[in-house]
Amino acid sequence: MRRGLRLGLRPAALAVLALLTAGCGSDRSPPLDSATVIPLVAHALLPGATHLIDGVVCEDRSDRLGPLACTAVVSGVEVPVLVHPPGLDGRIRVESPAEVLSAADVADRVAKRLAADTGVEARATCTPDVRVVRAGQAFDCTATDPGGREIPLVATLVDDTGSFRIDWRSEG
């Protein structure tokens, strides 16, 4: 999670994964290929929330040199990913410029905004677990007031910084 920049934004910018190889002690790492890389990308981008990755596609190339370009689909949004070949320590590096916003952070901010705007201290929950920070992405939220009444809301991202607006969600 990026600390000190914006509440709830987490760059999926860099993850390092151990790549287990059969040739321990070998000075040559196995080449990167999409079959090896695809299962690792989800775990690198969203550890603990891999169910939100709808798919990963990597380029198919014959030279196997340099990073492998992939695209992951996270909750319907395409995210570019670069997978670097194993280093001397046998680990690969997965990079993406994508930033994600967690539902827990949005729920906290929704509750604070409702308290500031209405004076009512409500609890809020939101789904899905994360969204890629892009204008138009939305979280379905439910605020529960002290009397136990539930208020259906939607928090829609209005820009690429994680700012959002809150609207009533129609149940229908």
mmCIF file of C-alpha atoms in Angstrom:
data_model
loop_
_atom_site.group_PDB
_atom_site.id
_atom_site.type_symbol
_atom_site.label_atom_id
_atom_site.label_comp_id
_atom_site.label_asym_id
_atom_site.label_seq_id
_atom_site.Cartn_x
_atom_site.Cartn_y
_atom_site.Cartn_z
ATOM 1 C CA MET A 1 0.000 0.000 0.000
ATOM 2 C CA ARG A 2 1.360 3.416 -0.861
ATOM 3 C CA ARG A 3 1.722 5.226 2.438
ATOM 4 C CA GLY A 4 1.367 8.954 2.875
ATOM 5 C CA LEU A 5 0.047 9.632 -0.619
ATOM 6 C CA ARG A 6 -3.666 8.885 -0.567
ATOM 7 C CA LEU A 7 -5.754 6.847 1.800
ATOM 8 C CA GLY A 8 -6.572 3.501 0.321
ATOM 9 C CA LEU A 9 -4.508 3.678 -2.841
ATOM 10 C CA ARG A 10 -2.201 0.775 -3.344
ATOM 11 C CA PRO A 11 0.097 0.577 -6.315
ATOM 12 C CA ALA A 12 0.251 -2.837 -7.790
ATOM 13 C CA ALA A 13 3.544 -1.465 -9.032
ATOM 14 C CA LEU A 14 6.029 -4.002 -7.846
ATOM 15 C CA ALA A 15 5.971 -7.486 -6.516
ATOM 16 C CA VAL A 16 8.807 -9.955 -6.372
ATOM 17 C CA LEU A 17 7.999 -13.635 -6.517
ATOM 18 C CA ALA A 18 10.182 -16.653 -6.015
ATOM 19 C CA LEU A 19 10.293 -18.810 -9.085
ATOM 20 C CA LEU A 20 10.928 -22.425 -8.148
ATOM 21 C CA THR A 21 13.161 -24.170 -10.617
ATOM 22 C CA ALA A 22 14.071 -27.795 -11.021
ATOM 23 C CA GLY A 23 17.666 -26.908 -11.790
ATOM 24 C CA CYS A 24 18.756 -25.645 -8.388
ATOM 25 C CA GLY A 25 22.310 -24.423 -8.534
ATOM 26 C CA SER A 26 22.066 -23.823 -12.252
ATOM 27 C CA ASP A 27 23.460 -20.557 -13.557
ATOM 28 C CA ARG A 28 20.684 -20.387 -16.171
ATOM 29 C CA SER A 29 17.121 -19.546 -15.240
ATOM 30 C CA PRO A 30 14.290 -21.038 -17.243
ATOM 31 C CA PRO A 31 12.943 -18.720 -19.940
ATOM 32 C CA LEU A 32 9.813 -16.742 -19.255
ATOM 33 C CA ASP A 33 6.755 -17.950 -21.057
ATOM 34 C CA SER A 34 3.108 -17.135 -20.654
ATOM 35 C CA ALA A 35 2.275 -20.563 -19.230
ATOM 36 C CA THR A 36 4.751 -19.981 -16.376
ATOM 37 C CA VAL A 37 3.884 -16.331 -15.797
ATOM 38 C CA ILE A 38 0.070 -16.161 -15.986
ATOM 39 C CA PRO A 39 -0.610 -17.930 -12.658
ATOM 40 C CA LEU A 40 1.906 -15.673 -10.886
ATOM 41 C CA VAL A 41 0.563 -12.320 -12.126
ATOM 42 C CA ALA A 42 -2.704 -12.490 -10.155
ATOM 43 C CA HIS A 43 -0.879 -13.240 -6.919
ATOM 44 C CA ALA A 44 1.599 -10.429 -7.524
ATOM 45 C CA LEU A 45 -1.007 -7.779 -8.372
ATOM 46 C CA LEU A 46 -3.681 -8.559 -5.784
ATOM 47 C CA PRO A 47 -2.475 -10.887 -3.061
ATOM 48 C CA GLY A 48 -5.517 -12.055 -1.138
ATOM 49 C CA ALA A 49 -7.950 -10.789 -3.793
ATOM 50 C CA THR A 50 -6.970 -12.820 -6.845
ATOM 51 C CA HIS A 51 -10.650 -13.661 -7.422
ATOM 52 C CA LEU A 52 -11.041 -10.096 -8.747
ATOM 53 C CA ILE A 53 -8.708 -10.820 -11.661
ATOM 54 C CA ASP A 54 -10.844 -11.915 -14.583
ATOM 55 C CA GLY A 55 -7.918 -13.031 -16.704
ATOM 56 C CA VAL A 56 -4.311 -12.520 -17.740
ATOM 57 C CA VAL A 57 -2.961 -12.564 -21.275
ATOM 58 C CA CYS A 58 0.761 -12.382 -22.057
ATOM 59 C CA GLU A 59 2.509 -11.825 -25.348
ATOM 60 C CA ASP A 60 3.734 -14.939 -27.051
ATOM 61 C CA ARG A 61 7.229 -14.441 -28.347
ATOM 62 C CA SER A 62 10.050 -16.692 -29.382
ATOM 63 C CA ASP A 63 13.127 -14.746 -28.187
ATOM 64 C CA ARG A 64 12.300 -15.052 -24.457
ATOM 65 C CA LEU A 65 14.674 -12.168 -23.690
ATOM 66 C CA GLY A 66 13.781 -9.206 -21.505
ATOM 67 C CA PRO A 67 10.491 -8.586 -19.763
ATOM 68 C CA LEU A 68 7.278 -10.234 -20.851
ATOM 69 C CA ALA A 69 4.377 -7.826 -21.502
ATOM 70 C CA CYS A 70 1.019 -8.951 -20.121
ATOM 71 C CA THR A 71 -2.430 -7.516 -19.601
ATOM 72 C CA ALA A 72 -4.508 -8.392 -16.543
ATOM 73 C CA VAL A 73 -8.227 -7.666 -16.331
ATOM 74 C CA VAL A 74 -9.077 -6.500 -12.799
ATOM 75 C CA SER A 75 -12.814 -6.095 -12.139
ATOM 76 C CA GLY A 76 -13.344 -5.332 -15.823
ATOM 77 C CA VAL A 77 -10.406 -2.910 -16.232
ATOM 78 C CA GLU A 78 -7.371 -3.804 -18.354
ATOM 79 C CA VAL A 79 -4.091 -3.271 -16.501
ATOM 80 C CA PRO A 80 -0.663 -3.409 -18.171
ATOM 81 C CA VAL A 81 1.882 -5.665 -16.483
ATOM 82 C CA LEU A 82 5.588 -6.298 -17.110
ATOM 83 C CA VAL A 83 7.149 -9.528 -15.882
ATOM 84 C CA HIS A 84 10.939 -9.451 -15.653
ATOM 85 C CA PRO A 85 13.008 -12.630 -16.032
ATOM 86 C CA PRO A 86 14.450 -14.286 -12.936
ATOM 87 C CA GLY A 87 17.430 -12.531 -11.418
ATOM 88 C CA LEU A 88 20.461 -14.205 -9.874
ATOM 89 C CA ASP A 89 18.385 -15.028 -6.810
ATOM 90 C CA GLY A 90 15.812 -16.914 -8.922
ATOM 91 C CA ARG A 91 13.028 -14.393 -8.374
ATOM 92 C CA ILE A 92 10.966 -12.700 -11.016
ATOM 93 C CA ARG A 93 9.716 -9.127 -10.698
ATOM 94 C CA VAL A 94 6.171 -8.156 -11.673
ATOM 95 C CA GLU A 95 5.465 -4.458 -12.316
ATOM 96 C CA SER A 96 2.316 -2.513 -13.083
ATOM 97 C CA PRO A 97 1.483 1.192 -12.945
ATOM 98 C CA ALA A 98 -2.041 0.345 -11.781
ATOM 99 C CA GLU A 99 -3.242 1.605 -8.444
ATOM 100 C CA VAL A 100 -6.029 -0.059 -6.538
ATOM 101 C CA LEU A 101 -8.416 1.281 -3.938
ATOM 102 C CA SER A 102 -9.679 -1.048 -1.233
ATOM 103 C CA ALA A 103 -13.343 -1.329 -0.291
ATOM 104 C CA ALA A 104 -12.439 -1.065 3.407
ATOM 105 C CA ASP A 105 -10.843 2.339 2.841
ATOM 106 C CA VAL A 106 -13.788 3.540 0.751
ATOM 107 C CA ALA A 107 -16.223 2.366 3.454
ATOM 108 C CA ASP A 108 -14.275 4.274 6.102
ATOM 109 C CA ARG A 109 -14.276 7.425 3.969
ATOM 110 C CA VAL A 110 -18.011 7.034 3.183
ATOM 111 C CA ALA A 111 -18.829 6.766 6.908
ATOM 112 C CA LYS A 112 -16.732 9.850 7.703
ATOM 113 C CA ARG A 113 -18.316 11.844 4.890
ATOM 114 C CA LEU A 114 -21.840 10.871 6.018
ATOM 115 C CA ALA A 115 -21.009 11.906 9.598
ATOM 116 C CA ALA A 116 -19.608 15.232 8.404
ATOM 117 C CA ASP A 117 -22.532 15.937 6.053
ATOM 118 C CA THR A 118 -25.437 14.648 8.166
ATOM 119 C CA GLY A 119 -24.147 14.408 11.718
ATOM 120 C CA VAL A 120 -25.176 10.741 11.837
ATOM 121 C CA GLU A 121 -22.510 8.243 12.808
ATOM 122 C CA ALA A 122 -23.072 5.309 10.450
ATOM 123 C CA ARG A 123 -21.096 2.166 9.697
ATOM 124 C CA ALA A 124 -20.444 1.433 6.053
ATOM 125 C CA THR A 125 -19.405 -1.593 4.032
ATOM 126 C CA CYS A 126 -18.533 -1.657 0.340
ATOM 127 C CA THR A 127 -17.892 -4.228 -2.390
ATOM 128 C CA PRO A 128 -15.976 -5.463 -4.343
ATOM 129 C CA ASP A 129 -12.785 -5.826 -2.289
ATOM 130 C CA VAL A 130 -10.767 -3.559 -4.616
ATOM 131 C CA ARG A 131 -11.132 -1.510 -7.754
ATOM 132 C CA VAL A 132 -8.530 -0.173 -10.142
ATOM 133 C CA VAL A 133 -8.341 3.590 -9.648
ATOM 134 C CA ARG A 134 -10.036 4.876 -12.799
ATOM 135 C CA ALA A 135 -12.819 7.416 -13.199
ATOM 136 C CA GLY A 136 -16.184 5.669 -13.410
ATOM 137 C CA GLN A 137 -15.287 2.625 -11.311
ATOM 138 C CA ALA A 138 -17.869 2.136 -8.547
ATOM 139 C CA PHE A 139 -18.240 0.451 -5.183
ATOM 140 C CA ASP A 140 -21.649 -0.712 -3.963
ATOM 141 C CA CYS A 141 -21.901 0.409 -0.345
ATOM 142 C CA THR A 142 -24.363 0.038 2.486
ATOM 143 C CA ALA A 143 -24.418 2.501 5.364
ATOM 144 C CA THR A 144 -26.070 1.346 8.580
ATOM 145 C CA ASP A 145 -27.307 4.046 10.938
ATOM 146 C CA PRO A 146 -27.363 3.680 14.759
ATOM 147 C CA GLY A 147 -30.979 2.445 14.571
ATOM 148 C CA GLY A 148 -29.966 -0.411 12.274
ATOM 149 C CA ARG A 149 -31.523 1.064 9.121
ATOM 150 C CA GLU A 150 -29.549 0.255 5.988
ATOM 151 C CA ILE A 151 -28.989 2.874 3.309
ATOM 152 C CA PRO A 152 -27.877 1.590 -0.111
ATOM 153 C CA LEU A 153 -25.210 3.842 -1.654
ATOM 154 C CA VAL A 154 -22.791 3.812 -4.538
ATOM 155 C CA ALA A 155 -19.360 5.448 -4.355
ATOM 156 C CA THR A 156 -18.207 6.273 -7.892
ATOM 157 C CA LEU A 157 -14.627 7.292 -8.596
ATOM 158 C CA VAL A 158 -14.570 10.680 -10.302
ATOM 159 C CA ASP A 159 -10.889 10.795 -11.260
ATOM 160 C CA ASP A 160 -7.658 8.836 -11.164
ATOM 161 C CA THR A 161 -6.715 10.043 -7.659
ATOM 162 C CA GLY A 162 -9.277 8.018 -5.724
ATOM 163 C CA SER A 163 -11.780 10.856 -5.198
ATOM 164 C CA PHE A 164 -15.379 9.715 -5.351
ATOM 165 C CA ARG A 165 -18.968 10.906 -5.160
ATOM 166 C CA ILE A 166 -21.686 9.218 -3.142
ATOM 167 C CA ASP A 167 -25.141 8.605 -4.608
ATOM 168 C CA TRP A 168 -28.229 6.734 -3.443
ATOM 169 C CA ARG A 169 -28.274 3.263 -4.987
ATOM 170 C CA SER A 170 -31.642 2.277 -6.363
ATOM 171 C CA GLU A 171 -32.663 -1.222 -5.416
ATOM 172 C CA GLY A 172 -34.377 -2.752 -8.332
#
